[in-house]
């Protein structure tokens, strides 16, 4: 039996379900204000965070929030939740209702004829109905002969029969934005959709604040992935290296449940550093950290903040009228984590 790598050992430690994860050595940036952590340093952002003009509410709680770096991982920058509560609720609405619609692709597209209306909106519309007929179900592609031969067929019979939007929503794991990433070839070879303008504005503001070295062309979101985690979902250690431009930062933020995030080095043999990422935390992979192995071995149940899980929290938000009632989102966010990330692919 081959010896396990340092990264794999750390993953197994946090994935183990027969015991509660040991968080003693996990860096929690929410607690650093009172406890000093060796190798972790507070830093000043290069620019202020500016709320995008395209959004009709205050996005950032402050223009110069705390930010941190870690000696072992040059180029990695963490900003503990700079968002307002309303901004986080907008992110939930955006990621669940707007970004999952065609022409963006999801992990469900190869197996189902997904409608133009988002699964979340359909599930919210049908919520509370005692019985739903076949007309409410989404057709499966599995028995029609239209499955891409490069796609691995799941063993679960669920994918071979019509399914309700609410059941599909629980199996939603990712959607791709802008340049469409092909998980089979690991290339951007599936065409492109327009990257959501409001999300791009937000990503640009974050990118400008964390890194804008002299001579670098302006950051623009050309491709992105939104990952949807339930309490048992994990993300295996990997490196994002498909992009031609590896100098531009990879910008990422999450809302909902807290997770343990592992950041390592350029090989799996490097001992990774475990970090606690809470709702709203921003992570930017710049410089050397852009080629670092990273992953999510554990999502922590019952950790979502009340401003997301309270059924009435978002009723008076500026954009509330455009989306299903907030109690639908609150129920989802109780048991899920959403991560949204963006990268600039080209060097020009």
XYZ file of C-alpha atoms in Angstrom:
348
model
C 0.000 0.000 0.000
C 1.419 3.359 -1.008
C 2.086 5.893 1.724
C -0.541 8.574 2.050
C 0.400 12.168 1.296
C 0.261 14.859 3.967
C -2.736 16.434 2.244
C -4.602 13.138 2.127
C -3.961 12.470 5.814
C -5.386 15.874 6.717
C -8.440 15.268 4.541
C -9.153 11.941 6.234
C -8.778 13.508 9.672
C -11.543 16.041 9.038
C -13.741 13.771 6.917
C -14.114 11.126 9.629
C -17.790 10.889 10.575
C -17.387 8.707 13.657
C -16.276 11.691 15.754
C -16.519 15.465 15.917
C -13.672 17.216 14.029
C -10.818 18.516 16.168
C -10.718 22.256 15.493
C -8.021 23.139 18.044
C -5.359 23.748 15.391
C -7.686 25.208 12.780
C -7.101 28.931 12.187
C -10.245 30.883 13.016
C -9.882 34.458 11.795
C -12.944 35.506 13.761
C -10.959 34.866 16.967
C -7.624 36.423 15.971
C -8.610 39.833 17.324
C -7.963 38.524 20.843
C -5.648 35.556 20.245
C -2.375 35.862 18.341
C -1.626 33.009 15.931
C 1.952 32.187 14.970
C 2.653 32.803 11.292
C -0.558 34.790 10.722
C -0.292 38.523 10.088
C -2.748 41.357 9.712
C -2.267 43.343 6.518
C -3.645 46.465 4.895
C -5.636 46.183 1.696
C -4.116 47.955 -1.300
C -7.431 49.662 -2.095
C -10.690 50.333 -0.295
C -13.643 48.059 -0.937
C -16.165 49.970 -3.025
C -19.813 48.942 -3.286
C -20.626 48.377 -6.970
C -22.891 51.097 -8.353
C -25.006 48.402 -10.015
C -26.320 47.181 -6.631
C -29.090 49.157 -4.843
C -27.861 48.475 -1.295
C -24.712 48.796 0.800
C -22.482 45.814 -0.017
C -19.564 46.203 2.407
C -19.884 46.871 6.127
C -16.662 48.911 6.006
C -14.310 50.038 3.254
C -11.103 48.895 4.981
C -11.903 45.626 6.764
C -9.320 43.443 8.477
C -7.304 41.179 6.193
C -4.742 38.476 6.915
C -1.861 36.591 5.346
C -0.172 33.320 6.372
C 3.614 32.954 6.246
C 3.463 29.367 4.958
C 1.269 30.379 2.012
C 2.642 33.481 0.260
C 0.002 35.306 -1.756
C -2.985 33.921 0.145
C -5.203 36.710 1.505
C -8.218 36.218 3.766
C -10.784 38.926 4.524
C -13.140 37.825 7.312
C -16.708 38.647 6.248
C -16.590 42.212 4.843
C -20.227 41.998 3.648
C -23.390 43.475 5.073
C -26.116 41.001 6.027
C -28.221 42.199 3.103
C -25.347 41.616 0.689
C -25.030 38.001 1.837
C -28.739 37.467 1.285
C -28.374 38.962 -2.200
C -25.544 36.498 -2.897
C -27.851 33.625 -1.902
C -30.579 34.884 -4.236
C -28.138 35.480 -7.080
C -26.450 32.075 -6.804
C -29.652 30.060 -6.400
C -32.026 31.845 -8.789
C -30.068 33.734 -11.451
C -26.820 31.855 -12.033
C -28.249 28.326 -12.263
C -30.347 29.125 -15.321
C -29.315 28.353 -18.935
C -27.053 29.001 -20.719
C -24.964 28.403 -17.580
C -24.397 24.703 -16.988
C -24.856 22.655 -13.831
C -23.927 19.136 -12.756
C -27.551 18.168 -13.519
C -27.618 19.295 -17.156
C -26.181 16.088 -18.654
C -29.026 14.063 -17.143
C -32.098 16.321 -17.136
C -33.839 18.752 -19.481
C -33.627 21.674 -17.090
C -36.184 24.440 -17.626
C -35.367 28.114 -18.165
C -36.787 28.928 -14.720
C -34.391 28.108 -11.880
C -34.933 24.935 -9.871
C -35.016 27.020 -6.712
C -37.842 29.216 -8.004
C -39.828 26.173 -9.152
C -39.289 24.415 -5.822
C -40.402 27.539 -3.933
C -43.495 27.876 -6.143
C -44.506 24.263 -5.462
C -43.680 24.417 -1.758
C -46.552 23.357 0.457
C -48.428 21.451 -2.237
C -49.585 18.063 -0.933
C -49.428 16.340 -4.310
C -47.600 17.258 -7.485
C -48.402 15.778 -10.875
C -46.053 14.668 -13.633
C -46.328 18.111 -15.232
C -44.283 19.481 -12.310
C -41.441 17.012 -12.857
C -38.283 17.608 -14.894
C -37.652 15.066 -17.662
C -34.617 12.793 -17.555
C -32.294 12.453 -20.558
C -30.863 9.101 -19.480
C -33.172 6.867 -21.498
C -33.352 9.122 -24.562
C -29.891 8.411 -25.969
C -28.822 12.055 -25.703
C -26.228 11.644 -22.935
C -22.733 12.864 -23.806
C -20.499 9.747 -24.049
C -17.784 11.536 -22.048
C -20.113 11.897 -19.062
C -19.912 9.219 -16.376
C -23.317 7.706 -15.794
C -24.349 7.762 -12.131
C -25.423 4.463 -10.555
C -28.271 6.140 -8.690
C -31.589 5.355 -10.427
C -32.792 8.829 -9.454
C -31.140 10.224 -12.591
C -33.031 7.930 -14.981
C -36.544 9.128 -14.128
C -38.434 12.449 -14.023
C -37.754 14.385 -10.830
C -39.318 17.200 -8.854
C -37.429 20.526 -8.772
C -37.043 20.319 -4.972
C -35.377 16.906 -5.249
C -33.080 18.125 -8.026
C -32.159 21.169 -5.947
C -30.812 18.866 -3.224
C -28.515 17.294 -5.811
C -27.294 20.587 -7.261
C -23.522 20.695 -6.677
C -22.141 23.276 -9.097
C -22.832 25.663 -11.926
C -20.352 27.330 -14.267
C -20.273 31.018 -15.170
C -18.802 32.769 -18.217
C -16.439 30.407 -20.010
C -17.998 26.980 -19.505
C -15.623 24.527 -17.851
C -15.723 20.927 -19.077
C -15.216 18.594 -16.103
C -14.493 15.662 -18.438
C -11.663 17.316 -20.425
C -10.692 19.857 -17.717
C -10.717 22.577 -20.365
C -12.882 25.592 -21.172
C -14.179 23.966 -24.349
C -17.975 24.193 -23.972
C -18.453 27.728 -25.232
C -19.220 30.756 -23.108
C -22.127 32.595 -21.549
C -22.094 36.180 -20.365
C -20.666 36.374 -16.851
C -23.276 37.880 -14.554
C -22.605 41.642 -14.602
C -23.428 42.276 -10.951
C -21.258 39.399 -9.740
C -18.442 40.616 -11.976
C -18.704 44.095 -10.454
C -18.409 42.557 -6.993
C -15.448 40.372 -7.971
C -13.657 43.364 -9.530
C -14.044 45.361 -6.330
C -12.586 42.516 -4.265
C -9.737 41.930 -6.724
C -8.781 45.606 -6.755
C -8.659 45.662 -2.953
C -6.441 42.614 -2.485
C -3.970 42.920 -5.349
C -3.397 45.441 -8.086
C 0.355 45.394 -8.759
C 1.823 47.942 -11.110
C 1.531 46.915 -14.732
C -1.165 44.283 -14.208
C -4.163 44.603 -16.468
C -7.495 45.111 -14.757
C -9.182 42.033 -13.319
C -12.266 40.827 -15.151
C -14.331 37.741 -14.345
C -14.055 35.528 -17.421
C -14.929 32.205 -15.790
C -16.342 31.144 -12.473
C -17.833 28.252 -10.565
C -20.475 28.262 -7.868
C -20.291 25.230 -5.561
C -23.277 24.125 -3.490
C -22.453 22.102 -0.375
C -24.797 20.322 1.978
C -23.633 19.161 5.392
C -21.927 16.043 3.983
C -20.461 17.446 0.759
C -16.666 17.693 0.411
C -14.251 19.044 -2.187
C -11.151 16.923 -2.811
C -7.744 18.567 -2.866
C -6.904 20.043 -6.267
C -5.135 22.883 -8.104
C -6.974 25.295 -10.433
C -4.511 25.506 -13.321
C -6.537 25.433 -16.545
C -6.330 29.197 -17.019
C -3.699 30.736 -19.290
C -3.348 33.630 -16.855
C -2.045 32.278 -13.552
C -0.850 35.709 -12.414
C -4.318 37.131 -11.855
C -5.878 36.254 -8.492
C -8.577 33.671 -7.978
C -11.284 35.426 -5.942
C -13.630 33.373 -3.783
C -16.284 33.984 -1.142
C -18.761 31.776 0.701
C -22.030 32.127 2.585
C -23.987 29.807 4.840
C -22.458 26.976 6.845
C -18.889 27.204 8.125
C -16.332 24.843 6.571
C -12.821 23.571 7.205
C -10.666 24.661 4.268
C -7.239 23.110 3.614
C -4.513 25.091 1.825
C -1.259 23.292 1.030
C 1.653 23.705 -1.352
C 2.512 22.849 -4.940
C 2.393 19.101 -4.179
C 0.193 16.972 -1.969
C 3.256 16.160 0.132
C 3.176 19.612 1.745
C 1.419 19.655 5.126
C -1.731 21.758 4.594
C -2.949 24.497 6.899
C -6.562 24.108 8.082
C -8.630 27.308 8.072
C -12.157 27.933 9.302
C -14.141 29.786 6.640
C -17.306 31.359 7.995
C -20.245 32.912 6.178
C -19.111 35.929 4.173
C -15.374 35.223 4.343
C -13.384 36.203 1.245
C -10.329 34.274 0.100
C -7.967 35.457 -2.634
C -5.322 33.136 -4.079
C -2.577 35.340 -5.476
C 1.059 34.745 -6.408
C 2.486 31.411 -5.225
C -0.773 30.355 -3.580
C -2.449 30.290 -6.996
C -0.743 26.929 -7.625
C -1.420 25.490 -4.172
C -3.477 22.382 -3.516
C -6.660 23.229 -1.647
C -9.926 21.573 -0.709
C -12.875 21.353 1.679
C -12.913 18.131 3.749
C -15.665 19.163 6.154
C -18.764 21.351 6.339
C -19.939 22.049 9.900
C -23.647 21.604 10.620
C -25.707 24.195 12.500
C -23.265 27.054 11.856
C -25.173 29.315 9.444
C -25.816 32.849 10.825
C -29.317 33.907 11.838
C -29.437 36.748 9.292
C -29.553 33.996 6.656
C -31.670 31.386 8.456
C -34.339 33.636 9.986
C -37.470 33.198 7.872
C -38.235 36.928 7.852
C -34.675 38.287 7.664
C -34.767 39.244 3.990
C -38.358 40.407 3.622
C -37.449 44.098 3.400
C -34.267 43.817 1.330
C -33.968 46.122 -1.678
C -34.235 43.263 -4.191
C -36.752 41.115 -2.299
C -39.543 41.753 -4.812
C -37.637 40.063 -7.655
C -37.281 36.680 -5.947
C -39.264 34.053 -4.005
C -40.084 34.904 -0.397
C -37.095 34.822 1.921
C -38.342 31.934 4.070
C -37.552 29.614 1.140
C -33.935 30.751 1.112
C -33.720 30.632 4.918
C -34.680 26.958 4.934
C -32.039 26.146 2.309
C -29.273 28.138 4.009
C -29.823 26.308 7.316
C -28.194 23.225 5.819
C -26.027 24.498 2.954
C -22.884 26.405 2.086
C -22.511 28.293 -1.192
C -19.079 29.163 -2.567
C -18.692 31.529 -5.525
C -15.363 32.041 -7.258
C -14.061 33.822 -10.340
C -10.871 33.945 -12.326
C -9.407 35.855 -15.248
C -8.393 33.314 -17.886
C -6.467 35.329 -20.474
C -3.286 37.337 -19.996
C -4.468 40.288 -22.092
